[in-house]
Coordinates of C-alpha atoms and ligand atoms in Angstrom, one line a residue:
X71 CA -79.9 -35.1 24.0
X72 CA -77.3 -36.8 25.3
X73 CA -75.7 -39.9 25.4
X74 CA -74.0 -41.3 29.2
X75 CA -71.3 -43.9 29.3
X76 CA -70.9 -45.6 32.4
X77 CA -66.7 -46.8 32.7
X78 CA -65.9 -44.1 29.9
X79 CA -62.4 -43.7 30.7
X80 CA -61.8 -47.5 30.6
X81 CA -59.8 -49.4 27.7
X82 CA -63.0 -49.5 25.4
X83 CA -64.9 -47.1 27.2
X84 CA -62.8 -44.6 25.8
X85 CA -62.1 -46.1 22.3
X86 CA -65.9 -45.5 21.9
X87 CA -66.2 -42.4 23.3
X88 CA -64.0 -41.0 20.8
X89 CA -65.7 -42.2 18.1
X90 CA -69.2 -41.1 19.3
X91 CA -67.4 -37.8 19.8
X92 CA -66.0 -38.0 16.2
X93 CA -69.2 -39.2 14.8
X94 CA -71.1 -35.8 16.6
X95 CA -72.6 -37.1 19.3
X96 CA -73.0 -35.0 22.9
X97 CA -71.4 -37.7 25.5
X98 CA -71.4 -37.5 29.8
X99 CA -68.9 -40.0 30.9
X100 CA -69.1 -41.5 34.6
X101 CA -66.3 -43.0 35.3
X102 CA -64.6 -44.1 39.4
X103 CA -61.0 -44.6 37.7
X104 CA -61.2 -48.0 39.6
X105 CA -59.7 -49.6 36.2
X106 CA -58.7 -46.4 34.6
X107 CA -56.6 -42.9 34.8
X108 CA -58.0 -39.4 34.5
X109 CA -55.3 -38.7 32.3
X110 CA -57.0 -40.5 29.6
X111 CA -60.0 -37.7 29.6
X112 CA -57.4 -35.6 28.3
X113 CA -56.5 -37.6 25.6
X114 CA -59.9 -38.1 24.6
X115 CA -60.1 -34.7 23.9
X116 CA -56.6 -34.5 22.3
X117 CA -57.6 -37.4 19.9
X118 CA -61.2 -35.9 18.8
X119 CA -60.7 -32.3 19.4
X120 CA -64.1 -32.5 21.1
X121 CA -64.9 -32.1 24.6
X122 CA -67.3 -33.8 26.8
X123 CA -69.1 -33.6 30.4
X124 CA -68.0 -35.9 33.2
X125 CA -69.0 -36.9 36.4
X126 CA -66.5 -38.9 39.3
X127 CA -67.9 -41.6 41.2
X128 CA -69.7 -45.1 41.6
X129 CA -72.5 -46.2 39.5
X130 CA -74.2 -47.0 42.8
X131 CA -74.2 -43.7 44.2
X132 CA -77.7 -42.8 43.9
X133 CA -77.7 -39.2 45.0
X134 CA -75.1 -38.3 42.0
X135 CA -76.9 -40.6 39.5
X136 CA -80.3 -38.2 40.3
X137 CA -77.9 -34.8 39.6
X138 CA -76.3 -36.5 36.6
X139 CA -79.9 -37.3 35.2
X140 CA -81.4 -33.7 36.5
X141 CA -78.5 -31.8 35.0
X142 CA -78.1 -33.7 31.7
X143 CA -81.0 -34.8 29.1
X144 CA -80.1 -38.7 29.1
X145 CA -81.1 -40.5 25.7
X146 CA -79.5 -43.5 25.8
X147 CA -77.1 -45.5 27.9
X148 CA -73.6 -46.8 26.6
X149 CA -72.7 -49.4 30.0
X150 CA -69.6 -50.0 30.4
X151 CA -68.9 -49.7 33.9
X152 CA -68.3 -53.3 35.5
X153 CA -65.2 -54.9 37.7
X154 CA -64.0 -57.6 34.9
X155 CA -61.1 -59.8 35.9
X156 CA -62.3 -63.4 36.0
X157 CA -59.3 -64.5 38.4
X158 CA -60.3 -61.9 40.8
X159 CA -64.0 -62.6 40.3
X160 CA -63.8 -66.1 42.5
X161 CA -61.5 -64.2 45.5
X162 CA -64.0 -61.8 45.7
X163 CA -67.0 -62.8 44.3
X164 CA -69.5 -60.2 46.4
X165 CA -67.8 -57.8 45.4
X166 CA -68.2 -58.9 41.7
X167 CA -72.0 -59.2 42.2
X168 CA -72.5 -56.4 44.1
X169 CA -70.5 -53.6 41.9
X170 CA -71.7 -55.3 38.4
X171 CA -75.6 -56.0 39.4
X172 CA -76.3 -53.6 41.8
X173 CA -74.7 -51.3 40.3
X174 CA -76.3 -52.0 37.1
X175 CA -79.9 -51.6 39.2
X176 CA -78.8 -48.2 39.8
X177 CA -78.5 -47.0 36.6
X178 CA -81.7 -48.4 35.3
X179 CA -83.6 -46.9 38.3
X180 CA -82.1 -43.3 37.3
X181 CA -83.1 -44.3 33.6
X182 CA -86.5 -45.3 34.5
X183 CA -86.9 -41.9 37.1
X184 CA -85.8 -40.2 34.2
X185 CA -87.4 -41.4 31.4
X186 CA -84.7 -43.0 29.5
X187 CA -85.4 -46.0 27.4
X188 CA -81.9 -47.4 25.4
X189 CA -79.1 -49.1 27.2
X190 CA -76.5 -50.8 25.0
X191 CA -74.7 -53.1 27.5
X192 CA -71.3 -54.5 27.5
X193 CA -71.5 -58.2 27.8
X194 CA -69.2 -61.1 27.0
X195 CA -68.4 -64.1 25.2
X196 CA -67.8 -65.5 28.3
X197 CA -71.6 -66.4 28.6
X198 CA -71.0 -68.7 25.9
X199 CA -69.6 -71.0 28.8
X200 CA -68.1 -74.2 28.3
X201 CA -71.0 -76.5 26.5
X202 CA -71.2 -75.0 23.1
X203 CA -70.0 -75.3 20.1
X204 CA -67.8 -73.0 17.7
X205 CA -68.6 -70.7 16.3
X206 CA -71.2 -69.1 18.7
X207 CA -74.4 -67.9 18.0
X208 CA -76.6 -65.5 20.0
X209 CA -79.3 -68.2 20.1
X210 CA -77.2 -70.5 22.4
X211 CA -77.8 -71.6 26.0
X212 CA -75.6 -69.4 28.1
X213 CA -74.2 -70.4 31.4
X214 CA -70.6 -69.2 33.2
X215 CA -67.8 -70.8 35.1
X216 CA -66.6 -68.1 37.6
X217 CA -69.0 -65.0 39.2
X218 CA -67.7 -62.5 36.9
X219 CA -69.0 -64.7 33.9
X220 CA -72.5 -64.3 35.8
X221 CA -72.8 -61.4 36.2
X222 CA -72.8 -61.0 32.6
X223 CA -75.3 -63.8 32.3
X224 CA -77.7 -61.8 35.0
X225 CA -77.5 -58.6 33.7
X226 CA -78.5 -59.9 30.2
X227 CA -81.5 -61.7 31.9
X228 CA -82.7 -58.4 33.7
X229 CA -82.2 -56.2 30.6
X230 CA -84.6 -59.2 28.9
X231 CA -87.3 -58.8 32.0
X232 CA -86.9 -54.7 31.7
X233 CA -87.6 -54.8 27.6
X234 CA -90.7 -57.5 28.9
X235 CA -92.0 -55.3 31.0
X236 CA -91.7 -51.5 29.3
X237 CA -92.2 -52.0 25.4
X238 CA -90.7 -48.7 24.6
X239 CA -87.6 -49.7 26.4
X240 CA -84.6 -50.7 23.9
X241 CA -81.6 -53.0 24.9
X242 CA -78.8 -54.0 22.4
X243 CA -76.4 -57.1 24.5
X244 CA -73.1 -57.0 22.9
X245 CA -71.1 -59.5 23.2
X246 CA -67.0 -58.9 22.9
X247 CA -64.7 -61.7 21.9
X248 CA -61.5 -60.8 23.2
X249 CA -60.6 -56.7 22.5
X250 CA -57.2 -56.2 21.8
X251 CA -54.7 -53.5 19.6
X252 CA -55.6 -49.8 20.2
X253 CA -56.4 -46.1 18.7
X254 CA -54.1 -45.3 15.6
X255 CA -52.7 -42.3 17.8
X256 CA -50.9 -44.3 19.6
X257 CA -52.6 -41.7 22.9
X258 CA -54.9 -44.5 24.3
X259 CA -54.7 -48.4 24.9
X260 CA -54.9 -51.2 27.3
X261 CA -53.2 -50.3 30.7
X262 CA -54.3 -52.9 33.2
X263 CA -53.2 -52.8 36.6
X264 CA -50.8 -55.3 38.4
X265 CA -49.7 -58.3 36.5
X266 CA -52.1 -58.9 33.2
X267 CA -54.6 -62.0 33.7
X268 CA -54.8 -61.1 29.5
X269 CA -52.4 -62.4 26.8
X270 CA -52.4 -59.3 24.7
X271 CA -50.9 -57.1 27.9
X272 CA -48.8 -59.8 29.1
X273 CA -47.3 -60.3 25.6
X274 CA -46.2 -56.2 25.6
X275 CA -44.6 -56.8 28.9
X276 CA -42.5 -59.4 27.8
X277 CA -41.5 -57.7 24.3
X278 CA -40.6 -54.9 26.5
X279 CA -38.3 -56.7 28.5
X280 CA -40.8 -56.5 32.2
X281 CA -40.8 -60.2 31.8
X282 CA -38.2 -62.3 31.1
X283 CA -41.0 -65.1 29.3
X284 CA -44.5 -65.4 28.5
X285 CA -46.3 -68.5 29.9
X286 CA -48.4 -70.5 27.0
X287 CA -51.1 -72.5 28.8
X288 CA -51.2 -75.8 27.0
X289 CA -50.4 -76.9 24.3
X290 CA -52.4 -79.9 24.1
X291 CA -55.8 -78.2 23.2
X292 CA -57.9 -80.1 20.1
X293 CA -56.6 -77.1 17.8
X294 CA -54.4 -76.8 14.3
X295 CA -51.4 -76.0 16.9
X296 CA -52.3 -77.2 20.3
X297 CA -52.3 -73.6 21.5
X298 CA -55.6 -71.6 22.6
X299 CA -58.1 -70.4 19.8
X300 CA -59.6 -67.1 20.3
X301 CA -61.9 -64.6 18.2
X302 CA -58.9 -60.9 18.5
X303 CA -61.2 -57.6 17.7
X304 CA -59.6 -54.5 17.2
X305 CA -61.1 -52.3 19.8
X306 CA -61.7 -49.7 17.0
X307 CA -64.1 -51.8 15.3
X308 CA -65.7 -52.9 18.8
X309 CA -65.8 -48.9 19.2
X310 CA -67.9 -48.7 15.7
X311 CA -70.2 -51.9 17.1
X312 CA -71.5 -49.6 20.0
X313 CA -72.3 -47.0 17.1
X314 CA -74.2 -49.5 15.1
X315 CA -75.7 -50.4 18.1
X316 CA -76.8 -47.1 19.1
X317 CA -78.1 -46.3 15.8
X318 CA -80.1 -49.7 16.0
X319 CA -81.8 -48.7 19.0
X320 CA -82.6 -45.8 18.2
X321 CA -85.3 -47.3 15.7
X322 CA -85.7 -50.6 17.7
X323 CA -87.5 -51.2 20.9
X324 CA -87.2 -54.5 22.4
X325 CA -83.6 -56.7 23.1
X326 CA -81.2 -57.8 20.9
X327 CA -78.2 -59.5 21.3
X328 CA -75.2 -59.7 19.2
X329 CA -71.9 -60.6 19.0
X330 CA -69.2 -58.3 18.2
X331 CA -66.2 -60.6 17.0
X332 CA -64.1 -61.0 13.5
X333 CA -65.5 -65.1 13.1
X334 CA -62.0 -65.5 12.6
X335 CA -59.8 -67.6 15.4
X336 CA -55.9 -66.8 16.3
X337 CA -53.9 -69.2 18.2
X338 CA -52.0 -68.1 21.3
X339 CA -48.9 -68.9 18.9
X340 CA -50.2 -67.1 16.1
X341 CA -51.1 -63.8 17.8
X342 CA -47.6 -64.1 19.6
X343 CA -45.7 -64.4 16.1
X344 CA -47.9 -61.6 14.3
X345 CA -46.7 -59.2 17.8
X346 CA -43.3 -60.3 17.0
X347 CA -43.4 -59.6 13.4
X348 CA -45.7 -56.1 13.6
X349 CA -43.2 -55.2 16.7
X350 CA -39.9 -56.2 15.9
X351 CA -39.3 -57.7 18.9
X352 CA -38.8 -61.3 20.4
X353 CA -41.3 -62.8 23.0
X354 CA -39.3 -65.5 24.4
X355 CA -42.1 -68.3 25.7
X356 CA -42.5 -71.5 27.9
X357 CA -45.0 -74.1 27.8
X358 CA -47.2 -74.2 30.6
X359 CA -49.6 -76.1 32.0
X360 CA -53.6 -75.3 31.1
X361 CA -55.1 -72.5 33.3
X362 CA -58.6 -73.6 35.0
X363 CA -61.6 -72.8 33.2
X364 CA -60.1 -72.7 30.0
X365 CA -61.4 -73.4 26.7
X366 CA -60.0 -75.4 23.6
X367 CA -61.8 -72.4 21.2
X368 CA -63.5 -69.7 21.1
X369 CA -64.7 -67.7 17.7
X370 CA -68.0 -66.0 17.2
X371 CA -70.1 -66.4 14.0
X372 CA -71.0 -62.7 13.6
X373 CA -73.8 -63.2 10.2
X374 CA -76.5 -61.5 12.8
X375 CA -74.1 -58.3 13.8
X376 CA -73.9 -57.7 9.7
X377 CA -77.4 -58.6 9.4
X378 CA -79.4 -56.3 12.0
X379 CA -76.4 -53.5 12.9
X380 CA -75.1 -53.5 9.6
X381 CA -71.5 -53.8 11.5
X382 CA -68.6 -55.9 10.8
X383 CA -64.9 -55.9 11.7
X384 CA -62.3 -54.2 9.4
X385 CA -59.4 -55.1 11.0
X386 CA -57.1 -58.2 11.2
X387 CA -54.7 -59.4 13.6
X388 CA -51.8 -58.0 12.4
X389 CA -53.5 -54.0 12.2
X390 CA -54.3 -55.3 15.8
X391 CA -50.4 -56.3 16.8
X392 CA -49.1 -52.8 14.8
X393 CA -51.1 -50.2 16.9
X394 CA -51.1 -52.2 20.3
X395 CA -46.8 -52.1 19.4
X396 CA -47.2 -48.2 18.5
X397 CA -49.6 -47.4 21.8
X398 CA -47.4 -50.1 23.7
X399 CA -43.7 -49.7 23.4
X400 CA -44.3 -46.1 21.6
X401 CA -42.9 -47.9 18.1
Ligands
WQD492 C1 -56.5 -65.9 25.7 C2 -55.7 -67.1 25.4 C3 -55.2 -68.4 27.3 C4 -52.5 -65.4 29.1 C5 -60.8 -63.4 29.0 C6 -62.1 -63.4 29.8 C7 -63.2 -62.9 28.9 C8 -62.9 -61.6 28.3 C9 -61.6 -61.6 27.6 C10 -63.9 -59.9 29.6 C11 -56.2 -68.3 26.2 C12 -53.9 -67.9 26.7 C13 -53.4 -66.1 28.3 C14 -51.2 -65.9 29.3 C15 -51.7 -67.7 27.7 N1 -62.8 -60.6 29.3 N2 -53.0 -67.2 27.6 N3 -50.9 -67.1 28.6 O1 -59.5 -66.1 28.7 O2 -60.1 -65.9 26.2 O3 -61.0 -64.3 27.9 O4 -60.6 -62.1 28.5 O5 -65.0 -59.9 29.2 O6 -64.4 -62.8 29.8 O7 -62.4 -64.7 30.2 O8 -58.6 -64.2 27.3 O9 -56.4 -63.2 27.0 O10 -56.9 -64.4 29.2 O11 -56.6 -65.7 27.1 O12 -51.4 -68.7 27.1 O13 -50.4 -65.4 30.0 O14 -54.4 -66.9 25.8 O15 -55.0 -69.8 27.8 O16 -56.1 -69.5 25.3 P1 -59.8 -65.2 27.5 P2 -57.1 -64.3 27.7

């Protein structure tokens, strides 16, 4: 049996497709390349020494979700695949709801023709919203600020009416802080497109001399340095979570959601001084005013990801800063 990720040539997508590989599991990717390069296939394959089926297109191209389902035996469902840039999210906010949702209908129709039962789903802290309280637990209200945010927040509800409706069916909701750093090889990492809405990418550009500064949005926030608090994970261990997760469903039925996060929080300042220190170079910065939508912090409490997936980060920020700096600048 085999196990599909949707968006598996993406930043995490392929992260955790190499450690499925390297933990022996048989993996179909789907992938449309719309935030990725086929180039990184290839170093999938370099990094595990393992190779893999794939399938080109759109999740919500039904004809080649029916051959992908016909042609492969489908176990479970890794689901990665989603547009994610909140900026872009409120320009363009059909498109948002119509790639994430619908195209997250899709797949669970060619699951349900097909017989297929897990899903482990890629959602965000971002549900967390702007009401609750640090650290977050999975038990809190969730809500968004921008369409992206929702989409998350939908697709959580309809994975909670599928596991309602079909008791065999098994759903694991992760939630990701923010992923940052990259494989040890230094072969695979974050490339966004255009200019980075993220601080991690926009960081690299500046220590690599793209940008002449990077912009700190407020440093006025309720926090030990007035700069932005956020939960880092290497994408490693948010690669291992999916494992857990996998592993979890395959003995669980029902939905579960858990965060995937360190419990630890990193200032904007902080992360830009361990990038400086793992890098060796400077990242010159401004103060700038708060961006919209922004909050003061943002850290998980992850007792319930040790408790039911028996997962937990290994990394720290600066293991993060070293191999984003070696996949990065090529240090
Ligand atoms: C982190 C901190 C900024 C850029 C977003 C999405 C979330 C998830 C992760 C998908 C904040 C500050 C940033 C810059 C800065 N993505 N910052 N200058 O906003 O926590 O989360 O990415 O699931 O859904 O909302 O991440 O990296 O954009 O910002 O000062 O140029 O860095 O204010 O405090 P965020 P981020």
């Amino acid at each position: 049996m085999a196990v599909l990720v949707t968006g598996g040539a993406g930043f995490i997508g392929s992260h955790t497709v190499v450690q499925l590989l390297e933990h022996g599991e048989e993996i179909v990717i789907l992938d449309n390349f719309s935030n990725s390069s086929p180039d990184v296939l290839d170093k999938i394959r370099q990094i595990s020494g393992k190779d893999f089926k794939f399938y080109e297109g759109d999740m919500r191209d039904k004809e080649l979700l029916k051959r992908l389902f016909e042609e492969n035996k489908i176990e479970a469902v890794i689901h990665f695949a989603g547009l994610k840039a909140v900026g872009e999210s409120v320009e363009k906010p059909l498109d948002y709801y119509d790639n994430n949702i619908n195209g997250t209908l899709c797949v669970l129709e060619a699951m349900k023709a097909s017989g297929c039962k897990k899903m482990i789903f890629s959602s965000s802290a971002t549900v967390y919203g702007n009401d609750n309280k640090v650290p977050f637990t999975e038990d809190m209200k969730t809500s968004a600020t921008n369409p992206y945010g929702w989409t998350k927040v939908f697709i959580e509800h309809i994975l909670e009416g599928v596991c309602t409706s079909d008791k065999e069916f098994s759903a694991v909701l992760l939630r990701y802080f923010n992923p940052i750093g990259a494989h040890k090889s230094g072969l695979i990492g974050e490339k966004p497109n255009g200019i980075p809405n993220n601080l991690m990418p926009y960081i690299v550009k500046v220590a690599n001399g793209e940008y002449d500064h990077l912009n700190v949005f407020g440093d006025d926030y309720d926090t030990p340095d007035g700069t932005g608090v956020r939960d880092y994970i290497h994408v490693v261990d948010l690669a291992d979570g999916h494992i857990a997760a996998l592993e979890y469903a395959r003995k669980n039925n029902g939905v579960q959601t858990v965060n995937l996060g360190t419990g630890r929080g990193t200032s904007v300042l902080e992360l830009v001084r361990a990038f400086e220190k793992a890098s060796g170079k400077k990242v010159p910065y401004v103060i700038a005013p708060r961006r919209a939508g922004d909050i003061a912090e943002c850290y998980a409490d992850v007792s319930k990801a040790k408790e039911i997936l028996g997962w937990q980060a290994k990394y720290d920020v600066d293991d993060m800063c070293k191999d984003n700096a070696r996949w990065a600048l090529k240090l």
